[in-house]
mmCIF file of C-alpha atoms in Angstrom:
data_model
loop_
_atom_site.group_PDB
_atom_site.id
_atom_site.type_symbol
_atom_site.label_atom_id
_atom_site.label_comp_id
_atom_site.label_asym_id
_atom_site.label_seq_id
_atom_site.Cartn_x
_atom_site.Cartn_y
_atom_site.Cartn_z
ATOM 1 C CA MET A 1 73.136 -94.134 10.122
ATOM 2 C CA MET A 2 75.197 -90.990 10.716
ATOM 3 C CA LEU A 3 73.039 -89.031 8.240
ATOM 4 C CA THR A 4 69.851 -90.180 9.971
ATOM 5 C CA ARG A 5 71.273 -89.195 13.345
ATOM 6 C CA ASN A 6 72.215 -85.743 12.036
ATOM 7 C CA ILE A 7 68.769 -85.208 10.476
ATOM 8 C CA LEU A 8 67.128 -86.210 13.774
ATOM 9 C CA LYS A 9 69.510 -83.985 15.695
ATOM 10 C CA TYR A 10 68.854 -80.876 13.607
ATOM 11 C CA SER A 11 65.093 -81.565 13.436
ATOM 12 C CA TYR A 12 65.067 -81.708 17.200
ATOM 13 C CA SER A 13 67.048 -78.462 17.444
ATOM 14 C CA PHE A 14 64.648 -76.772 14.998
ATOM 15 C CA ALA A 15 61.655 -77.949 17.027
ATOM 16 C CA CYS A 16 63.265 -76.546 20.166
ATOM 17 C CA LEU A 17 63.793 -73.187 18.461
ATOM 18 C CA LEU A 18 60.144 -73.134 17.358
ATOM 19 C CA LEU A 19 59.134 -73.779 20.951
ATOM 20 C CA LEU A 20 61.426 -70.940 21.954
ATOM 21 C CA PHE A 21 59.558 -68.515 19.720
ATOM 22 C CA MET A 22 56.087 -69.527 20.901
ATOM 23 C CA PRO A 23 56.056 -67.355 24.037
ATOM 24 C CA ALA A 24 57.253 -64.340 22.034
ATOM 25 C CA LEU A 25 54.554 -64.800 19.369
ATOM 26 C CA LYS A 26 51.932 -65.215 22.038
ATOM 27 C CA ALA A 27 53.189 -62.084 23.831
ATOM 28 C CA GLN A 28 52.983 -60.066 20.603
ATOM 29 C CA GLU A 29 49.361 -61.189 20.123
ATOM 30 C CA THR A 30 48.432 -59.867 23.533
ATOM 31 C CA ASP A 31 46.834 -56.439 23.549
ATOM 32 C CA PRO A 32 48.403 -54.535 26.476
ATOM 33 C CA LEU A 33 45.203 -52.604 27.203
ATOM 34 C CA LYS A 34 43.166 -55.792 27.206
ATOM 35 C CA SER A 35 45.697 -57.388 29.501
ATOM 36 C CA VAL A 36 45.479 -54.519 31.943
ATOM 37 C CA GLN A 37 41.675 -54.686 31.831
ATOM 38 C CA GLU A 38 41.790 -58.436 32.427
ATOM 39 C CA ASP A 39 44.292 -57.854 35.167
ATOM 40 C CA GLU A 40 41.838 -55.653 36.991
ATOM 41 C CA THR A 41 39.635 -58.713 37.433
ATOM 42 C CA ARG A 42 42.557 -60.604 39.002
ATOM 43 C CA PRO A 43 43.368 -59.938 42.605
ATOM 44 C CA VAL A 44 46.528 -57.983 43.211
ATOM 45 C CA GLY A 45 48.823 -59.738 45.623
ATOM 46 C CA PHE A 46 49.411 -63.407 46.137
ATOM 47 C CA ASP A 47 47.978 -65.187 43.113
ATOM 48 C CA GLY A 48 49.486 -68.630 43.357
ATOM 49 C CA ILE A 49 52.725 -70.510 43.028
ATOM 50 C CA ARG A 50 53.973 -71.307 39.542
ATOM 51 C CA VAL A 51 55.864 -74.610 39.277
ATOM 52 C CA GLY A 52 57.607 -75.724 36.123
ATOM 53 C CA TYR A 53 59.864 -78.305 34.568
ATOM 54 C CA ASP A 54 62.859 -77.516 32.380
ATOM 55 C CA PHE A 55 62.474 -79.332 29.050
ATOM 56 C CA TRP A 56 65.687 -77.873 27.600
ATOM 57 C CA ASN A 57 67.556 -80.550 29.577
ATOM 58 C CA PHE A 58 66.177 -83.225 27.231
ATOM 59 C CA ALA A 59 67.517 -81.348 24.199
ATOM 60 C CA GLU A 60 70.848 -80.838 25.931
ATOM 61 C CA ALA A 61 71.046 -84.528 26.896
ATOM 62 C CA TYR A 62 70.513 -85.404 23.231
ATOM 63 C CA MET A 63 73.121 -82.955 21.949
ATOM 64 C CA VAL A 64 75.634 -83.316 24.808
ATOM 65 C CA PRO A 65 75.231 -87.042 25.582
ATOM 66 C CA PRO A 66 77.434 -87.452 28.695
ATOM 67 C CA LYS A 67 75.258 -85.046 30.663
ATOM 68 C CA PHE A 68 71.705 -85.490 31.886
ATOM 69 C CA GLU A 69 70.054 -82.945 34.133
ATOM 70 C CA GLN A 70 66.625 -82.631 35.718
ATOM 71 C CA GLU A 71 65.495 -79.229 36.922
ATOM 72 C CA ILE A 72 62.273 -77.943 38.431
ATOM 73 C CA HIS A 73 61.405 -74.325 38.913
ATOM 74 C CA GLY A 74 59.053 -72.468 41.220
ATOM 75 C CA ASP A 75 58.235 -68.807 41.613
ATOM 76 C CA VAL A 76 55.761 -66.613 43.374
ATOM 77 C CA PHE A 77 54.963 -62.891 43.298
ATOM 78 C CA ILE A 78 55.916 -61.377 46.636
ATOM 79 C CA SER A 79 54.960 -57.865 45.490
ATOM 80 C CA PRO A 80 53.099 -56.634 42.361
ATOM 81 C CA ARG A 81 56.361 -56.579 40.358
ATOM 82 C CA THR A 82 58.723 -58.799 42.332
ATOM 83 C CA LEU A 83 59.092 -62.559 41.973
ATOM 84 C CA LEU A 84 60.809 -64.904 44.389
ATOM 85 C CA SER A 85 62.287 -67.708 42.293
ATOM 86 C CA VAL A 86 63.745 -71.083 43.307
ATOM 87 C CA ASN A 87 65.222 -73.826 41.093
ATOM 88 C CA LEU A 88 66.157 -77.328 42.224
ATOM 89 C CA GLY A 89 68.012 -79.820 40.073
ATOM 90 C CA ARG A 90 70.172 -82.881 39.814
ATOM 91 C CA THR A 91 72.886 -83.683 37.249
ATOM 92 C CA TRP A 92 74.383 -86.983 36.135
ATOM 93 C CA ILE A 93 77.490 -87.236 33.945
ATOM 94 C CA GLU A 94 79.043 -90.393 32.571
ATOM 95 C CA ARG A 95 81.762 -89.717 30.008
ATOM 96 C CA LYS A 96 83.436 -92.745 28.471
ATOM 97 C CA LYS A 97 86.671 -91.844 26.694
ATOM 98 C CA ASN A 98 89.153 -94.318 25.274
ATOM 99 C CA ASN A 99 91.648 -93.419 28.043
ATOM 100 C CA PHE A 100 89.350 -92.932 31.073
ATOM 101 C CA ILE A 101 85.783 -93.078 32.336
ATOM 102 C CA TYR A 102 84.513 -90.009 34.184
ATOM 103 C CA ASP A 103 81.521 -90.224 36.522
ATOM 104 C CA ALA A 104 79.896 -87.360 38.402
ATOM 105 C CA GLN A 105 76.586 -86.562 39.985
ATOM 106 C CA GLY A 106 75.253 -83.871 42.229
ATOM 107 C CA SER A 107 72.400 -81.573 43.192
ATOM 108 C CA PHE A 108 71.949 -77.840 43.026
ATOM 109 C CA ILE A 109 69.684 -75.095 44.276
ATOM 110 C CA LYS A 110 69.297 -71.556 42.945
ATOM 111 C CA ALA A 111 67.265 -68.835 44.615
ATOM 112 C CA GLY A 112 66.787 -65.179 43.810
ATOM 113 C CA ILE A 113 64.588 -62.213 43.058
ATOM 114 C CA HIS A 114 63.232 -61.160 39.630
ATOM 115 C CA TYR A 115 61.662 -57.860 38.650
ATOM 116 C CA ASN A 116 58.782 -58.123 36.137
ATOM 117 C CA THR A 117 58.875 -55.370 33.523
ATOM 118 C CA PHE A 118 55.222 -56.067 32.552
ATOM 119 C CA PRO A 119 52.435 -54.803 34.815
ATOM 120 C CA GLU A 120 50.348 -57.969 34.478
ATOM 121 C CA HIS A 121 51.164 -61.267 36.116
ATOM 122 C CA ASN A 122 50.249 -63.566 33.226
ATOM 123 C CA ASN A 123 52.978 -62.109 30.979
ATOM 124 C CA ILE A 124 56.367 -61.964 32.586
ATOM 125 C CA LEU A 125 59.539 -60.467 31.171
ATOM 126 C CA ALA A 126 61.761 -60.264 34.195
ATOM 127 C CA ILE A 127 65.346 -59.473 35.015
ATOM 128 C CA GLY A 128 66.900 -60.637 38.210
ATOM 129 C CA GLY A 129 69.700 -62.171 40.176
ATOM 130 C CA ARG A 130 70.138 -65.513 41.869
ATOM 131 C CA ILE A 131 72.642 -67.266 44.047
ATOM 132 C CA GLY A 132 73.372 -70.911 43.239
ATOM 133 C CA HIS A 133 74.926 -73.692 45.271
ATOM 134 C CA SER A 134 75.910 -77.161 44.171
ATOM 135 C CA ALA A 135 77.103 -80.233 46.082
ATOM 136 C CA PHE A 136 78.503 -83.010 43.940
ATOM 137 C CA ARG A 137 81.011 -85.851 43.694
ATOM 138 C CA HIS A 138 83.176 -87.117 40.865
ATOM 139 C CA GLU A 139 85.612 -89.927 40.134
ATOM 140 C CA ALA A 140 87.622 -91.353 37.237
ATOM 141 C CA THR A 141 88.144 -95.043 36.559
ATOM 142 C CA ASN A 142 89.842 -97.161 33.865
ATOM 143 C CA ILE A 143 92.519 -94.476 33.458
ATOM 144 C CA THR A 144 95.210 -95.495 31.017
ATOM 145 C CA ILE A 145 98.275 -93.345 30.431
ATOM 146 C CA PRO A 146 99.948 -94.413 27.205
ATOM 147 C CA LEU A 147 103.642 -93.631 26.802
ATOM 148 C CA ARG A 148 104.764 -92.198 23.475
ATOM 149 C CA ASP A 149 108.369 -92.758 22.330
ATOM 150 C CA SER A 150 109.210 -93.769 25.874
ATOM 151 C CA ILE A 151 111.994 -95.903 27.337
ATOM 152 C CA TRP A 152 109.194 -97.559 29.346
ATOM 153 C CA ASN A 153 106.871 -99.848 27.490
ATOM 154 C CA ASP A 154 104.278 -100.253 30.241
ATOM 155 C CA VAL A 155 100.891 -98.620 30.100
ATOM 156 C CA THR A 156 99.895 -97.112 33.426
ATOM 157 C CA THR A 157 96.449 -97.975 34.702
ATOM 158 C CA ALA A 158 95.000 -95.943 37.543
ATOM 159 C CA ARG A 159 91.880 -94.710 39.291
ATOM 160 C CA ILE A 160 91.019 -91.390 40.945
ATOM 161 C CA PRO A 161 88.793 -92.174 43.939
ATOM 162 C CA GLU A 162 85.540 -90.349 44.606
ATOM 163 C CA GLU A 163 85.926 -86.738 45.699
ATOM 164 C CA ARG A 164 83.093 -84.631 47.138
ATOM 165 C CA MET A 165 82.980 -80.908 46.415
ATOM 166 C CA ASN A 166 80.845 -77.767 46.653
ATOM 167 C CA ALA A 167 80.472 -74.664 44.519
ATOM 168 C CA THR A 168 78.656 -71.347 44.968
ATOM 169 C CA TRP A 169 77.984 -68.798 42.235
ATOM 170 C CA LEU A 170 75.970 -65.716 41.274
ATOM 171 C CA GLU A 171 73.656 -65.433 38.256
ATOM 172 C CA VAL A 172 71.983 -62.612 36.393
ATOM 173 C CA CYS A 173 68.869 -63.775 34.542
ATOM 174 C CA LEU A 174 66.521 -62.645 31.829
ATOM 175 C CA THR A 175 63.292 -64.622 32.042
ATOM 176 C CA MET A 176 60.109 -64.734 30.011
ATOM 177 C CA HIS A 177 56.898 -66.595 30.895
ATOM 178 C CA VAL A 178 53.660 -66.322 28.921
ATOM 179 C CA GLU A 179 50.303 -67.808 29.861
ATOM 180 C CA ILE A 180 49.303 -69.985 26.901
ATOM 181 C CA PHE A 181 46.187 -71.522 28.455
ATOM 182 C CA ALA A 182 44.544 -70.827 31.782
ATOM 183 C CA ASN A 183 47.286 -71.278 34.399
ATOM 184 C CA PHE A 184 49.668 -72.975 31.876
ATOM 185 C CA TYR A 185 52.829 -71.095 30.945
ATOM 186 C CA LEU A 186 55.655 -71.472 28.462
ATOM 187 C CA GLY A 187 58.837 -69.609 29.134
ATOM 188 C CA TRP A 188 62.559 -69.410 28.863
ATOM 189 C CA SER A 189 65.415 -68.042 30.872
ATOM 190 C CA ILE A 190 68.983 -67.145 29.978
ATOM 191 C CA GLN A 191 71.647 -66.655 32.600
ATOM 192 C CA GLY A 192 75.153 -65.321 32.925
ATOM 193 C CA LYS A 193 77.009 -66.902 35.843
ATOM 194 C CA VAL A 194 80.108 -65.998 37.854
ATOM 195 C CA MET A 195 81.735 -68.442 40.264
ATOM 196 C CA LEU A 196 82.174 -67.165 43.831
ATOM 197 C CA ALA A 197 83.649 -70.240 45.522
ATOM 198 C CA GLY A 198 84.659 -72.986 43.124
ATOM 199 C CA PRO A 199 85.584 -76.600 43.805
ATOM 200 C CA ARG A 200 89.224 -77.358 44.612
ATOM 201 C CA ASP A 201 90.654 -80.580 43.277
ATOM 202 C CA ASN A 202 94.282 -80.403 42.156
ATOM 203 C CA GLN A 203 94.150 -83.812 40.493
ATOM 204 C CA MET A 204 91.000 -83.530 38.420
ATOM 205 C CA THR A 205 88.976 -80.492 37.376
ATOM 206 C CA PRO A 206 85.238 -81.273 37.321
ATOM 207 C CA TYR A 207 83.879 -81.745 33.800
ATOM 208 C CA GLU A 208 80.729 -79.888 34.732
ATOM 209 C CA ILE A 209 79.508 -78.292 37.948
ATOM 210 C CA PRO A 210 75.813 -79.185 38.396
ATOM 211 C CA GLY A 211 73.659 -76.112 37.805
ATOM 212 C CA PHE A 212 76.630 -73.962 36.785
ATOM 213 C CA GLY A 213 78.412 -75.232 33.675
ATOM 214 C CA LYS A 214 81.929 -76.175 32.628
ATOM 215 C CA GLY A 215 84.152 -76.894 35.595
ATOM 216 C CA ASN A 216 87.290 -75.288 34.146
ATOM 217 C CA ASN A 217 85.758 -71.857 33.649
ATOM 218 C CA PRO A 218 84.902 -69.235 36.318
ATOM 219 C CA THR A 219 82.104 -67.863 34.125
ATOM 220 C CA ALA A 220 79.293 -69.697 32.345
ATOM 221 C CA ALA A 221 76.052 -69.171 30.487
ATOM 222 C CA GLY A 222 72.851 -71.117 30.884
ATOM 223 C CA PHE A 223 69.498 -71.609 29.231
ATOM 224 C CA ASN A 224 66.214 -73.163 30.372
ATOM 225 C CA TYR A 225 62.918 -73.777 28.622
ATOM 226 C CA TYR A 226 60.080 -74.151 31.093
ATOM 227 C CA VAL A 227 56.596 -75.541 30.893
ATOM 228 C CA SER A 228 54.891 -74.306 34.047
ATOM 229 C CA TYR A 229 51.585 -74.534 35.847
ATOM 230 C CA GLN A 230 50.342 -71.894 38.238
ATOM 231 C CA ILE A 231 48.661 -73.491 41.228
ATOM 232 C CA PRO A 232 45.728 -71.094 41.706
ATOM 233 C CA LEU A 233 45.976 -70.230 45.395
ATOM 234 C CA LYS A 234 44.599 -66.722 45.569
ATOM 235 C CA PHE A 235 44.044 -64.625 48.657
ATOM 236 C CA MET B 1 62.667 -57.983 20.443
ATOM 237 C CA ARG B 2 63.788 -59.373 17.058
ATOM 238 C CA TYR B 3 67.446 -58.743 17.940
ATOM 239 C CA LEU B 4 66.967 -60.381 21.328
ATOM 240 C CA PHE B 5 65.765 -63.624 19.733
ATOM 241 C CA SER B 6 68.557 -63.563 17.134
ATOM 242 C CA ALA B 7 71.021 -63.201 19.978
ATOM 243 C CA ILE B 8 69.437 -66.137 21.803
ATOM 244 C CA ILE B 9 69.684 -68.361 18.711
ATOM 245 C CA VAL B 10 73.392 -67.535 18.323
ATOM 246 C CA PHE B 11 73.864 -68.129 22.044
ATOM 247 C CA LEU B 12 72.219 -71.574 21.819
ATOM 248 C CA ILE B 13 74.308 -72.613 18.821
ATOM 249 C CA VAL B 14 77.479 -71.650 20.705
ATOM 250 C CA LEU B 15 76.225 -73.401 23.844
ATOM 251 C CA ILE B 16 75.605 -76.757 22.151
ATOM 252 C CA SER B 17 78.619 -76.765 19.863
ATOM 253 C CA CYS B 18 81.461 -76.824 22.377
ATOM 254 C CA ASP B 19 81.545 -80.294 23.898
ATOM 255 C CA GLU B 20 84.076 -82.535 22.131
ATOM 256 C CA LYS B 21 87.404 -80.962 21.217
ATOM 257 C CA PRO B 22 90.661 -82.534 20.069
ATOM 258 C CA CYS B 23 93.584 -82.607 22.486
ATOM 259 C CA TYR B 24 96.113 -79.808 21.984
ATOM 260 C CA GLU B 25 97.799 -80.019 25.379
ATOM 261 C CA ASP B 26 101.376 -81.130 25.965
ATOM 262 C CA MET B 27 101.148 -84.537 27.665
ATOM 263 C CA ASP B 28 104.871 -85.170 28.323
ATOM 264 C CA THR B 29 106.652 -84.932 31.671
ATOM 265 C CA PHE B 30 110.440 -85.195 31.567
ATOM 266 C CA PHE B 31 112.961 -85.525 34.353
ATOM 267 C CA ARG B 32 115.912 -83.287 33.448
ATOM 268 C CA ILE B 33 119.537 -83.420 34.618
ATOM 269 C CA GLY B 34 122.134 -80.683 34.122
ATOM 270 C CA PHE B 35 125.877 -81.367 34.307
ATOM 271 C CA TYR B 36 128.259 -78.898 35.953
ATOM 272 C CA THR B 37 131.803 -78.517 37.171
ATOM 273 C CA VAL B 38 133.284 -76.112 39.672
ATOM 274 C CA GLU B 39 136.143 -74.065 38.290
ATOM 275 C CA GLU B 40 137.817 -71.425 40.457
ATOM 276 C CA ASN B 41 134.820 -71.378 42.822
ATOM 277 C CA GLN B 42 132.462 -70.776 39.872
ATOM 278 C CA VAL B 43 129.799 -73.267 38.789
ATOM 279 C CA VAL B 44 130.039 -73.726 35.032
ATOM 280 C CA ASP B 45 128.178 -75.923 32.564
ATOM 281 C CA SER B 46 129.925 -79.152 31.664
ATOM 282 C CA VAL B 47 129.483 -80.264 28.050
ATOM 283 C CA LEU B 48 129.664 -84.045 27.705
ATOM 284 C CA ASP B 49 131.045 -85.647 24.531
ATOM 285 C CA SER B 50 128.735 -88.607 24.957
ATOM 286 C CA LEU B 51 126.539 -90.071 27.661
ATOM 287 C CA ILE B 52 124.574 -93.302 27.596
ATOM 288 C CA VAL B 53 121.620 -93.460 29.996
ATOM 289 C CA TYR B 54 119.910 -96.724 30.828
ATOM 290 C CA ALA B 55 117.060 -97.097 33.308
ATOM 291 C CA ASP B 56 116.747 -100.362 35.208
ATOM 292 C CA GLY B 57 113.667 -102.212 33.992
ATOM 293 C CA SER B 58 113.347 -100.354 30.699
ATOM 294 C CA ASN B 59 113.989 -101.811 27.272
ATOM 295 C CA PHE B 60 115.827 -98.889 25.690
ATOM 296 C CA GLY B 61 118.928 -96.820 26.395
ATOM 297 C CA LEU B 62 119.323 -93.153 25.516
ATOM 298 C CA ILE B 63 122.463 -91.781 23.865
ATOM 299 C CA PHE B 64 123.265 -88.076 24.180
ATOM 300 C CA ARG B 65 126.185 -86.371 22.398
ATOM 301 C CA ASN B 66 127.731 -82.917 22.965
ATOM 302 C CA THR B 67 125.203 -82.034 25.604
ATOM 303 C CA LYS B 68 125.175 -80.302 28.960
ATOM 304 C CA THR B 69 121.683 -81.444 29.872
ATOM 305 C CA ILE B 70 119.774 -84.703 29.427
ATOM 306 C CA TYR B 71 116.185 -85.730 29.975
ATOM 307 C CA SER B 72 114.357 -88.963 30.511
ATOM 308 C CA GLU B 73 111.138 -90.297 31.958
ATOM 309 C CA LEU B 74 110.780 -91.642 35.459
ATOM 310 C CA SER B 75 109.201 -95.069 35.806
ATOM 311 C CA PRO B 76 105.440 -94.555 35.739
ATOM 312 C CA ASN B 77 104.710 -97.836 37.523
ATOM 313 C CA SER B 78 107.175 -97.674 40.406
ATOM 314 C CA ASP B 79 108.037 -95.186 43.170
ATOM 315 C CA THR B 80 111.756 -95.465 42.399
ATOM 316 C CA THR B 81 113.887 -95.348 39.243
ATOM 317 C CA LEU B 82 117.475 -96.482 38.974
ATOM 318 C CA PHE B 83 119.491 -94.799 36.199
ATOM 319 C CA PHE B 84 122.881 -96.060 34.991
ATOM 320 C CA LEU B 85 125.085 -93.425 33.333
ATOM 321 C CA THR B 86 128.064 -94.236 31.106
ATOM 322 C CA LEU B 87 130.246 -91.200 30.382
ATOM 323 C CA ASN B 88 132.278 -90.840 27.171
ATOM 324 C CA ASP B 89 132.044 -94.577 26.370
ATOM 325 C CA ASN B 90 134.068 -95.464 29.482
ATOM 326 C CA ASN B 91 133.699 -98.963 30.830
ATOM 327 C CA GLY B 92 132.692 -97.722 34.269
ATOM 328 C CA ASP B 93 129.137 -96.706 35.116
ATOM 329 C CA ASP B 94 127.676 -94.416 37.697
ATOM 330 C CA PHE B 95 124.171 -94.835 38.995
ATOM 331 C CA ILE B 96 121.539 -92.633 40.603
ATOM 332 C CA GLN B 97 118.515 -94.081 42.332
ATOM 333 C CA LEU B 98 115.605 -91.664 42.686
ATOM 334 C CA GLY B 99 112.512 -91.894 44.867
ATOM 335 C CA TYR B 100 109.250 -89.981 44.408
ATOM 336 C CA ASN B 101 105.474 -90.034 44.830
ATOM 337 C CA ARG B 102 103.373 -90.546 41.715
ATOM 338 C CA LYS B 103 100.264 -88.444 41.291
ATOM 339 C CA TYR B 104 97.790 -88.726 38.417
ATOM 340 C CA HIS B 105 96.688 -85.417 37.012
ATOM 341 C CA LEU B 106 93.906 -84.674 34.549
ATOM 342 C CA VAL B 107 95.400 -82.383 31.898
ATOM 343 C CA SER B 108 91.970 -81.775 30.384
ATOM 344 C CA HIS B 109 88.800 -83.753 29.781
ATOM 345 C CA ASP B 110 89.677 -83.898 26.093
ATOM 346 C CA CYS B 111 93.241 -85.177 26.612
ATOM 347 C CA GLY B 112 93.155 -87.391 29.679
ATOM 348 C CA PHE B 113 95.650 -88.030 32.462
ATOM 349 C CA VAL B 114 99.401 -87.777 32.913
ATOM 350 C CA THR B 115 101.611 -88.863 35.793
ATOM 351 C CA TYR B 116 103.236 -86.160 37.915
ATOM 352 C CA PHE B 117 106.205 -87.086 40.131
ATOM 353 C CA GLU B 118 106.432 -85.228 43.439
ATOM 354 C CA ASN B 119 108.786 -85.163 46.445
ATOM 355 C CA LEU B 120 111.706 -86.236 44.303
ATOM 356 C CA GLU B 121 114.675 -87.446 46.381
ATOM 357 C CA ILE B 122 118.025 -89.118 45.775
ATOM 358 C CA ILE B 123 118.033 -92.492 47.481
ATOM 359 C CA GLU B 124 121.543 -93.445 46.458
ATOM 360 C CA SER B 125 124.226 -92.485 43.945
ATOM 361 C CA SER B 126 127.732 -93.706 43.069
ATOM 362 C CA ASP B 127 130.878 -91.614 42.575
ATOM 363 C CA TYR B 128 132.822 -93.117 39.651
ATOM 364 C CA PHE B 129 132.763 -89.844 37.709
ATOM 365 C CA ILE B 130 130.043 -88.057 39.684
ATOM 366 C CA ASP B 131 131.293 -85.716 42.397
ATOM 367 C CA SER B 132 127.925 -84.774 43.918
ATOM 368 C CA VAL B 133 124.215 -84.593 43.130
ATOM 369 C CA VAL B 134 121.831 -81.778 44.123
ATOM 370 C CA ILE B 135 118.065 -81.618 43.699
ATOM 371 C CA VAL B 136 116.952 -78.188 42.500
ATOM 372 C CA ASN B 137 113.299 -78.969 41.764
ATOM 373 C CA ASP B 138 111.442 -81.867 43.390
ATOM 374 C CA VAL B 139 108.342 -81.848 41.160
ATOM 375 C CA VAL B 140 108.344 -83.322 37.655
ATOM 376 C CA ASN B 141 105.284 -81.961 35.871
ATOM 377 C CA ASP B 142 106.511 -80.470 32.588
ATOM 378 C CA VAL B 143 109.285 -80.845 30.020
ATOM 379 C CA ASN B 144 111.484 -77.793 30.545
ATOM 380 C CA GLN B 145 112.614 -77.471 34.150
ATOM 381 C CA GLU B 146 115.858 -78.879 35.473
ATOM 382 C CA HIS B 147 115.408 -81.172 38.482
ATOM 383 C CA ILE B 148 118.906 -82.357 39.332
ATOM 384 C CA LYS B 149 122.395 -80.841 39.062
ATOM 385 C CA ILE B 150 125.196 -83.392 38.746
ATOM 386 C CA PHE B 151 128.653 -82.033 39.530
ATOM 387 C CA LEU B 152 131.512 -83.855 37.811
#
């Protein structure tokens, strides 16, 4: 059973890595001159809103079971090289340990500007910055505190009631999107994150801050794998 | 480009391999008492030949020999603890009753919770061999700090 689970786990990881490479292979196939020529047929300026879904969250939910996150992404060119990018998401965490059960859920928003290093809009390799904000709650139930070599032989049982918190952070991003079919894009994004205003809870550090990462660390890294569709609104 | 993708693969492996860790944190919290005497207006350590400590409601007593400091645990399921102290196998006991607020604290998500004791106060104490009792630290959240000085 364990062997089967491991094989499935690593097969899934391998498939994710293959998906990761697809945009790069597609980008290498693209002739830059051809792209520029094709680009001349596309209107410069507003060429639609690209909306996407982050499929990396499914892989992460499989490999890090207590966490499940849903994230959607949208961006739009506001100048020939500049993208306005917004991400919205929600995170659920249920971590059952033998000495406590941790529950958390919350929402997050990230917004920022990316600069596309490619001249064309259907291949994007962009660097940028975002600001993120998260509002979430967490609680712990079924807490047991065993006593080792103690004069007391009772086991303490307790509960930490729900606590609501906020967090705000900055991100730097490297993002790649490649048009695989007409208006359909595959892409990934990696982020480095620094906490600006973290949650304060003296009793219990959050396990994970939605949209940011580990709750006990002021810095974090993130990864997304997007499948996106560009809604063709051109004017 | 090739190096960029290699870096991303390493990054992903690191990202997905750091969830479950064993617990390496110290999970004990001890209440510590130091014994002192005043000699020629100087506070000096008092070394006890033997001291038996028994907490009301517990099943075990603690025996300390040739010590100037003792430690024990406060009751994790009550806001007061009553300690009985027997010095040098004498028949007479002294007692100290302590009050506090219990607070549960998550040490880490890998280890779980411990009980911290805050706002420590002396509710009552006897004076069979104890001269006076002074609180020097009213928070019990580790194993090393002294919380009470007992003057003999």
